[in-house]
XYZ file of C-alpha atoms in Angstrom:
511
model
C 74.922 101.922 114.865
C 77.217 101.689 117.835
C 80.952 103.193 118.098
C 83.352 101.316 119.452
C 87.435 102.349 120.443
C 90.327 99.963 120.544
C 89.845 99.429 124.653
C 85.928 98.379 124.238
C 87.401 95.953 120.743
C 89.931 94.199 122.757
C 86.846 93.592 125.666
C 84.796 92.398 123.417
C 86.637 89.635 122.021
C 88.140 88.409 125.209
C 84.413 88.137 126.254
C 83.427 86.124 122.655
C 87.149 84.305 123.442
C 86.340 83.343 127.484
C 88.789 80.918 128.350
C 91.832 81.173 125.721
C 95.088 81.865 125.915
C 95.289 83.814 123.329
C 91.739 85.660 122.404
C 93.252 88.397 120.337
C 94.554 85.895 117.994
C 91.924 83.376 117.587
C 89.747 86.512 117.076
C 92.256 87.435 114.350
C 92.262 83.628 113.019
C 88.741 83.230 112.634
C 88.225 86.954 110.873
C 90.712 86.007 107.941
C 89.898 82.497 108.013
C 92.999 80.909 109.073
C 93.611 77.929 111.155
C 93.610 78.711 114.317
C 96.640 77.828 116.879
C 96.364 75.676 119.981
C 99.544 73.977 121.520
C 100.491 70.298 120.757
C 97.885 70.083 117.762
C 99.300 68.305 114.466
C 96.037 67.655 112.985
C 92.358 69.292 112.538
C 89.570 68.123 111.612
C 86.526 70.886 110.090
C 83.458 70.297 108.052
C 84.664 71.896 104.455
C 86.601 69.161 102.383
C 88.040 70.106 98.465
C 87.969 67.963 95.140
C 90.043 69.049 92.560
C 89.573 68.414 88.834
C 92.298 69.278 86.066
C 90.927 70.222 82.835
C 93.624 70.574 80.529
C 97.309 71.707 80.557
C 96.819 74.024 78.082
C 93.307 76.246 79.302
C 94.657 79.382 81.068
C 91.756 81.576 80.984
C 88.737 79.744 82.521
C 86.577 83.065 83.346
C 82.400 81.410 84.219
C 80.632 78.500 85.618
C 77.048 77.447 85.495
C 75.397 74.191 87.217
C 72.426 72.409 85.957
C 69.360 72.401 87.797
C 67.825 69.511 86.408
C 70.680 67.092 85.606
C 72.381 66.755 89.202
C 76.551 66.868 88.584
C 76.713 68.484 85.162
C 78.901 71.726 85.414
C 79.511 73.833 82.537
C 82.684 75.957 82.533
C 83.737 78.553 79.904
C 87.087 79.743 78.573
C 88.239 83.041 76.322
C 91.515 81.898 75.699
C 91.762 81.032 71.463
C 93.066 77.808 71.038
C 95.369 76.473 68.239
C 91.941 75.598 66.428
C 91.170 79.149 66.486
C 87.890 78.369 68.944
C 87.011 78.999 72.172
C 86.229 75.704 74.410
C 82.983 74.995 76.831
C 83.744 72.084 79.146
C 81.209 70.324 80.187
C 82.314 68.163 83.768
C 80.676 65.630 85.236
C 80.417 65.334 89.792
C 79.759 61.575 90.014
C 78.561 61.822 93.568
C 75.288 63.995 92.594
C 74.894 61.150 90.007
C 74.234 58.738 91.959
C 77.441 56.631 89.957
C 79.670 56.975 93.106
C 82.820 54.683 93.104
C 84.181 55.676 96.063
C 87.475 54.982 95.245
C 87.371 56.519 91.901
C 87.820 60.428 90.840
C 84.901 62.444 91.862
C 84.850 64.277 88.540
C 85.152 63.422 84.663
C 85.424 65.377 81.523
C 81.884 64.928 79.370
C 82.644 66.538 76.609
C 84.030 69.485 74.872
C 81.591 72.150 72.752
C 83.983 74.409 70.300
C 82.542 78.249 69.986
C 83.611 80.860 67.365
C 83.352 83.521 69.900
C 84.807 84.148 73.699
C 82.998 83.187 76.714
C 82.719 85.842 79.683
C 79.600 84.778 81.713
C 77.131 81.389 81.870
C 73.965 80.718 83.346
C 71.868 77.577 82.821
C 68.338 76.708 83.088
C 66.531 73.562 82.691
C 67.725 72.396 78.937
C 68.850 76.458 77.829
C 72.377 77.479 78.497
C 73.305 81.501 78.112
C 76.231 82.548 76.938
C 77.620 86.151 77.511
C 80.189 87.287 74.922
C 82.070 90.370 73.697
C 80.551 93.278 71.303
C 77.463 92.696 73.543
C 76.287 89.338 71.741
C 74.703 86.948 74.361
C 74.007 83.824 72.767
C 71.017 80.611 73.919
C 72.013 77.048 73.678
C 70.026 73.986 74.049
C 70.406 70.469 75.770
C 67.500 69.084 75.605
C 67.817 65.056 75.868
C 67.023 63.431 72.840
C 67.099 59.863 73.131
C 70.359 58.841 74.194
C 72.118 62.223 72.941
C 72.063 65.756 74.362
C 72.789 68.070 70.992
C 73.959 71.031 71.307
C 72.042 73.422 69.764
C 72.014 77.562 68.909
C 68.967 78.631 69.349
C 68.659 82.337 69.549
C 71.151 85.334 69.052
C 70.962 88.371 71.426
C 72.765 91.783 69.929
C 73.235 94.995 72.209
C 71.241 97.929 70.255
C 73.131 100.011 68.347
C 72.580 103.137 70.162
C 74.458 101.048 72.988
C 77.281 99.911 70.850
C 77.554 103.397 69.945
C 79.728 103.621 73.292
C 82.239 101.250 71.397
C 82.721 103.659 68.653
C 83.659 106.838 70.829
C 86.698 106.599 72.944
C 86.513 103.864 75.417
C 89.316 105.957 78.309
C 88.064 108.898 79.299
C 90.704 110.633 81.631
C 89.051 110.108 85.522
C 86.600 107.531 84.260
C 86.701 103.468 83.989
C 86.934 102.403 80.208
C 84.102 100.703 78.692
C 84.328 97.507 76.669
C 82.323 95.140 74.963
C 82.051 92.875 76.805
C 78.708 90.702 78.941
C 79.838 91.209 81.984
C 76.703 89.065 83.583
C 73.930 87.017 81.964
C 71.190 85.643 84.309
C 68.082 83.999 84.010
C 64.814 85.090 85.868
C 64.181 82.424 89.201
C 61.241 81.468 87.541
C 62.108 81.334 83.632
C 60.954 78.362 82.567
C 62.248 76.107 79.279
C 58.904 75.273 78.611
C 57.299 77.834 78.363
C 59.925 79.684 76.264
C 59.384 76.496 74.093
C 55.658 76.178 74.085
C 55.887 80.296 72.595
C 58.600 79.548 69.885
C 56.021 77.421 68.451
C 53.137 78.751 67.262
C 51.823 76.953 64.822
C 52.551 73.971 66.031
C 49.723 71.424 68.095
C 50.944 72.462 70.824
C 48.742 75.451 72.422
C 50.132 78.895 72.716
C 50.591 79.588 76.574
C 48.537 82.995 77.584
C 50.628 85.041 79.858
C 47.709 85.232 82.056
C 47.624 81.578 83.032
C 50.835 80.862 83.470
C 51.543 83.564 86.244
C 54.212 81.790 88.192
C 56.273 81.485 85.026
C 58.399 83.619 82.823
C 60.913 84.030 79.700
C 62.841 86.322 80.501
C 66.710 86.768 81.717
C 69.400 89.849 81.588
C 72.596 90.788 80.489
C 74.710 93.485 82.135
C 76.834 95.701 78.658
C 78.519 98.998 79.399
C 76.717 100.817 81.892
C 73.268 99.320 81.313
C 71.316 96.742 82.331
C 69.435 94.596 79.597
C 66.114 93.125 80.156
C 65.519 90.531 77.491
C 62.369 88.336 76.580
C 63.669 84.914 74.869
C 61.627 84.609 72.172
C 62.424 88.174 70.882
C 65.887 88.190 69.347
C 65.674 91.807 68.014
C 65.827 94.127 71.204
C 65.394 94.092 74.692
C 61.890 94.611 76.446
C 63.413 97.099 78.799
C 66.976 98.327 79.217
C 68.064 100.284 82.204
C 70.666 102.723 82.477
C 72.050 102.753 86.072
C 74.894 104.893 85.854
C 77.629 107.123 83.241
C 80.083 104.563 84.665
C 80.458 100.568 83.584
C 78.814 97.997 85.549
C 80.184 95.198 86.380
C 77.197 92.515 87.758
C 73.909 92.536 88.384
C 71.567 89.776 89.632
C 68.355 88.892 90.306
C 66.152 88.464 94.062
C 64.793 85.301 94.309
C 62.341 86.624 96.225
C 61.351 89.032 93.911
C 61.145 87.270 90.221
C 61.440 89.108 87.192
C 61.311 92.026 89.391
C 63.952 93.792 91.596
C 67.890 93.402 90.139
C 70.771 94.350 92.461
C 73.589 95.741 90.387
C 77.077 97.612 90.953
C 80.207 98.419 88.999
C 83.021 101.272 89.087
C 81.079 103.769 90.601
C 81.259 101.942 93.704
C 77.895 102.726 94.512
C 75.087 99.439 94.782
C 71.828 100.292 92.733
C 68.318 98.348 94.017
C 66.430 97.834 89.849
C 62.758 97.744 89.837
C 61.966 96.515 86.514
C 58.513 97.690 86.633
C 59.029 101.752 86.915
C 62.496 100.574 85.251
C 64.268 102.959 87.423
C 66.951 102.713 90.683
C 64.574 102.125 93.811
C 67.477 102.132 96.360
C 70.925 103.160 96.524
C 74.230 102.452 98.599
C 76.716 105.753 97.852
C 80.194 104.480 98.444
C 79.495 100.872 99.286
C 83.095 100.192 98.612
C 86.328 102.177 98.099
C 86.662 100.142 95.141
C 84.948 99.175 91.809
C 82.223 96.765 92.902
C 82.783 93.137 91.169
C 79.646 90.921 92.495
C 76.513 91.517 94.685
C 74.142 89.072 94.870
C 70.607 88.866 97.050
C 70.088 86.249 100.402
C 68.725 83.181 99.198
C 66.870 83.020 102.834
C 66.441 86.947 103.797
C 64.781 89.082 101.379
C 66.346 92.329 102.988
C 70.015 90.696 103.122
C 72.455 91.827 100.266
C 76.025 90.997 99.929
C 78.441 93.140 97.628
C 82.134 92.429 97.422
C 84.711 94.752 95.518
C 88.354 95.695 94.463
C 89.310 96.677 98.184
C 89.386 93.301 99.097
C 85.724 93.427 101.654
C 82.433 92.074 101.136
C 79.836 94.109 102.933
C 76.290 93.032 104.107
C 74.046 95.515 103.877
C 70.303 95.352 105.371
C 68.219 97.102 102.855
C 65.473 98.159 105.690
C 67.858 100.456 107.270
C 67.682 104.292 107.056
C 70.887 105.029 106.436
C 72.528 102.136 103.436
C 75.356 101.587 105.053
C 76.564 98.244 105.556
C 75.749 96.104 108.996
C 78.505 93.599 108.802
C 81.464 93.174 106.839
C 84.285 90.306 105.775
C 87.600 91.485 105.225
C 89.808 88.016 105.374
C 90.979 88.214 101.745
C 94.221 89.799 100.637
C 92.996 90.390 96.983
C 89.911 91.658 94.766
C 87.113 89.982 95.667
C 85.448 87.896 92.405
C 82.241 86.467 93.311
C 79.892 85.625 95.951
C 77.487 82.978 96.500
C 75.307 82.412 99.461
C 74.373 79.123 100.902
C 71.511 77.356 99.848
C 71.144 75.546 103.104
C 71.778 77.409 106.081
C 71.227 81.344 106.039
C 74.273 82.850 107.721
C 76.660 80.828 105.209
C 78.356 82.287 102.269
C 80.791 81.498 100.162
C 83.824 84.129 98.408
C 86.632 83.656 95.684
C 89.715 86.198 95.817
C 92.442 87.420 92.745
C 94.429 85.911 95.746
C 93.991 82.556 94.967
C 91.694 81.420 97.753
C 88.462 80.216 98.046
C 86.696 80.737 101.698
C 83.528 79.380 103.871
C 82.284 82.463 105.952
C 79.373 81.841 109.190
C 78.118 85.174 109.858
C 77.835 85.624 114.079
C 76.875 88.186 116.133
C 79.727 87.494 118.293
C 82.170 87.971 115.507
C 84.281 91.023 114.558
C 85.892 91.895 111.720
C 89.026 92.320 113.736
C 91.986 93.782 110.987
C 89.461 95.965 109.667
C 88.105 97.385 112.948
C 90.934 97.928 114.920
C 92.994 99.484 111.828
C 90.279 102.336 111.754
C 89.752 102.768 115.431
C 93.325 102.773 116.474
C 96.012 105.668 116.977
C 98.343 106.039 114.783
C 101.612 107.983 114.806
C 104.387 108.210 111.983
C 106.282 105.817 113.485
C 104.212 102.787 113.978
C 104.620 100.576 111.287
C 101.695 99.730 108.868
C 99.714 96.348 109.168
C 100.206 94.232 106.186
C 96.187 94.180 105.678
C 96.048 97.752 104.844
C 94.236 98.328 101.165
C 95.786 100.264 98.162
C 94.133 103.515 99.096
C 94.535 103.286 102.454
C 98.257 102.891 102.134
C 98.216 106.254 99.643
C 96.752 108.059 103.102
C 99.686 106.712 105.288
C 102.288 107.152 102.937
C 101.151 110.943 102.115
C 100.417 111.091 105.330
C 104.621 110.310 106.151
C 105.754 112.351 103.323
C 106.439 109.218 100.768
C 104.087 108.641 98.488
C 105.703 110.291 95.559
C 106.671 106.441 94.400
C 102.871 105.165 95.142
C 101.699 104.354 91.310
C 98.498 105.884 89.921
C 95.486 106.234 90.459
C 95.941 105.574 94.278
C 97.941 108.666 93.927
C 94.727 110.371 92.878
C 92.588 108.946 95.405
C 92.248 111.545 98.312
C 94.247 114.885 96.947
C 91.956 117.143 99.256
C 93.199 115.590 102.866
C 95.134 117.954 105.196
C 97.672 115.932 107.675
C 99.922 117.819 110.342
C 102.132 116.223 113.377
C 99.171 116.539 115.357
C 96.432 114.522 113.205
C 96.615 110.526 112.319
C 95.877 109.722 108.900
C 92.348 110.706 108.754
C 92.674 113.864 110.029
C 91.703 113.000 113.834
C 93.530 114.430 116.971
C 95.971 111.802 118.680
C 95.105 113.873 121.800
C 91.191 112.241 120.878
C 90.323 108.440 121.348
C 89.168 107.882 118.428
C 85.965 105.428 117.475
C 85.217 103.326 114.406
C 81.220 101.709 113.378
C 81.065 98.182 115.172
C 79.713 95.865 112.386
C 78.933 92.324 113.036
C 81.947 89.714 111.371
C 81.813 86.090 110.152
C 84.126 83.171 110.907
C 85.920 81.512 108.524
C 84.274 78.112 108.273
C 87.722 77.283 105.784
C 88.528 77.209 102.498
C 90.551 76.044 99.534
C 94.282 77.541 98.468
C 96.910 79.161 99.769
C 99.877 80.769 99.185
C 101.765 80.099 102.075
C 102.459 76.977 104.838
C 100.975 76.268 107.849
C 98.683 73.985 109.312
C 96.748 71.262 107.385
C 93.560 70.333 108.190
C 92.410 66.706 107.788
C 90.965 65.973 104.741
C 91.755 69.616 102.995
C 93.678 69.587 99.463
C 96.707 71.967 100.106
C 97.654 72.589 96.447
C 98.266 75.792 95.312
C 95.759 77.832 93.271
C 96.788 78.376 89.484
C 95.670 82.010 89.784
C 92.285 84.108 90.624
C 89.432 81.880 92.144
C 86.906 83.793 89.602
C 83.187 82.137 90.431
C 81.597 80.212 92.934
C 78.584 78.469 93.008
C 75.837 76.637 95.059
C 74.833 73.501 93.588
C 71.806 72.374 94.002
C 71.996 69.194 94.516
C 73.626 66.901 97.541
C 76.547 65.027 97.334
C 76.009 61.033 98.168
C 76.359 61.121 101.942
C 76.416 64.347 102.507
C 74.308 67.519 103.186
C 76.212 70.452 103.830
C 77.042 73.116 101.270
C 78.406 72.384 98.204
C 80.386 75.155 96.193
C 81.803 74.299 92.618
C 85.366 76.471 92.054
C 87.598 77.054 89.150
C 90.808 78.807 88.835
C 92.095 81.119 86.236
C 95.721 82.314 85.063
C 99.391 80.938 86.347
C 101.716 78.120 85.490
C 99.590 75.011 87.324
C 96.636 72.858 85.726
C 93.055 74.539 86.117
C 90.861 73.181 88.260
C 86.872 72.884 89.465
């Protein structure tokens, strides 16, 4: 990995920025995806255009979304807020334009109907006619669609229950001074690439005409999907209700995702949680194959595989970054990096289209585009670490919770910083003579050059500026919590398509 100082930063992107005024800036503009400024321009025009849909006044705690694969449009999004009813609601939304109903001068999306669950909704995902359902005390519940007729019922068809040696984590304390608590939650539920409906239906049915499947010819198919409870991840086979095939413990500390490679079905699992350390699953030694110590200075919340690069791997946490990490490398540490959110970073999804596209939502209310370039920087982030600091500069506004702790003990005033920041680096030494990290000022100091994305654009804001043409400039209601890839193309267009909902705040959810 190369080193680079402030000097060699600011070189590099005039040279990426030939021929502007102002290269520093639009450098700047294009790390934290913001609009970039050129004189006597009123209007923009850029490729990413918003929709928004308002479910219902009263729904403040949208927290998963999961897209059909084989009806084009439906969306399915899932709420844990108890209504007056006493249930919890599962929307299911209609996008006209995959429909092939487009009237272009209608609304783009429409309510479908409204399913009424006795139990909370954390995490979706939806395959052919089976929708998962991820709840709390580690249930995980499967659903049906299947068309019948005119009608889609809505069926229960199996019941998933953590084992009770894993619930037993429930029944000791759940804060343990040091440690994240535990809770009962499903924090992730995810179908195999290559679980198929059918074949899951063709085994429930054994006595039936239809011919039980062997294993052994149907290869390129499977039933299986996983849940993510406490610290472990569960490996479960649909047609067995009473325990999982295979559960993997991956670390003393919670997890909070995991996901499958699509290039590796029913076989390799990326997972991460408050340990802030990325574990590579193989599911057939059932035991961590690669590891990525101190991936973030955070709890981890997503990481997801490439859908196009098999050794690509995205991971975004608490500190606000999502890191790309190339798992052929010797050393796991990350080879480019995306720091143009100001909040925790929720979810991830790359592009199903175009490789060096992915998608983030933020706790600060924004969803964002990114291109990864080679020409890009992760400006903020780079020339914070690589440049001298004395106790009189003033702070940049990007700095992250435990990076302000280091300043601020660093200046003598962090007796007001609130815990556990407080906690975070008790063993550093700081003198008049050493920045923050302990470096001489006398030194020029260096930071890793990692490779940056620009910001394609987004949706939300908390703030005005400039508009672009065609963008919806509402505010978000809260946290951005998922995003997701459809896959299928809008009428009339073929670039990516991301559906978005919003949690928390006084405005209207949306999708």
């Amino acid at each position: 990995m190369v080193q680079i100082t402030v000097k060699e930063l600011g070189h590099k992107i005039e040279r990426a920025h030939k021929g502007q005024n102002t290269p520093l800036l639009n450098g700047l503009c294009e790390d934290l995806a913001l609009p970039a400024l050129a004189k006597d321009t009123k209007e923009r025009v850029k490729d990413l255009r918003t929709h928004i849909y308002n479910v219902v006044n009263e729904e403040n705690y949208l927290t998963s979304l999961a897209v059909s694969q084989d009806d084009p449009g439906w969306i399915a999004m899932g709420s844990a807020q108890r209504k007056k009813d006493g249930k919890f609601y599962l929307y299911f939304i209609l996008d006209v334009t995959a429909a092939q109903m487009v009237n272009e001068t209608g609304p783009r999306f429409k309510l479908l109907r409204i399913e009424k669950l006795d139990i909370p909704i954390y995490s979706l995902d939806w395959s052919g006619p089976h929708l998962l359902v991820g709840s709390n005390h580690g249930l995980v519940r499967l659903y049906t669609l299947r068309q019948k007729e005119d009608k889609r019922p809505f069926v229960l068809a199996a019941e998933y229950k953590a084992p009770a040696d894993q619930m037993a984590y429930m029944d000791g304390p759940l804060y343990v001074q040091g440690e994240y608590p535990m809770n009962s939650r499903i924090q992730r539920v995810q179908f195999a690439y290559n679980y198929s409906a059918d074949y899951v239906y063709r085994r429930w049915q054994p006595l039936g005409d239809i011919p039980v499947p062997d294993r052994r010819d149907t290869p390129d198919v499977c039933s299986q999907f996983l849940s993510v409870f406490c610290n472990r991840v569960n490996i479960w086979d649909a047609v067995a209700e009473d325990a999982p095939s295979s559960s993997i413990k991956v670390h003393p500390s919670r997890l909070n995702c995991a996901s499958w490679s699509p290039h590796a079905p029913c076989t390799l699992i990326v997972a991460g949680g408050c340990a802030k350390t990325l574990h590579i699953i193989d599911t057939r030694a059932n035991r961590t194959v690669w590891t990525a110590s101190e991936a973030h200075s955070r709890p981890i919340r997503d990481a997801k595989f490439s859908t196009f690069i098999p050794y690509w791997l995205a991971s975004g946490g608490e500190d606000g970054v999502v890191n790309i990490f190339d798992i052929r490398a010797t050393n796991h540490a990350a080879v480019a990096k995306i720091s143009g959110h100001e909040g925790v970073i929720e979810s991830i999804s790359w592009s199903n289209m175009r490789p060096e596209n992915l998608a983030t939502t933020s706790a600060d209310g924004t969803f964002r585009m990114w291109m990864l370039c080679k020409d890009a920087v992760p400006v903020s982030d780079t020339f914070y670490r690589a440049r001298k600091w004395t106790k009189d500069d003033t702070p940049p506004a990007f700095l992250r919770p435990d990076e302000r702790y280091i300043r601020q003990n660093w200046c003598g005033n962090a007796k007001d910083l609130i815990v556990p920041w407080a906690e975070a680096h008790p063993n550093y030494y700081y003198d008049d003579y050493d920045d923050p990290w302990g470096r001489s000022l006398d030194l020029e100091p260096q930071t890793m050059l990692l490779m940056g994305a620009i910001g394609v654009g987004g949706w939300g804001r908390t703030d005005k500026g400039p508009v672009y043409i065609g963008e919806d400039v509402e505010k978000s209601k809260g946290p951005v919590v998922e995003a997701l890839c459809t896959e299928y193309p809008s009428r009339g267009q073929r670039h990516h398509q991301i559906s978005i909902h919003i949690r928390q705040g006084p405005r209207p959810d949306c999708a």
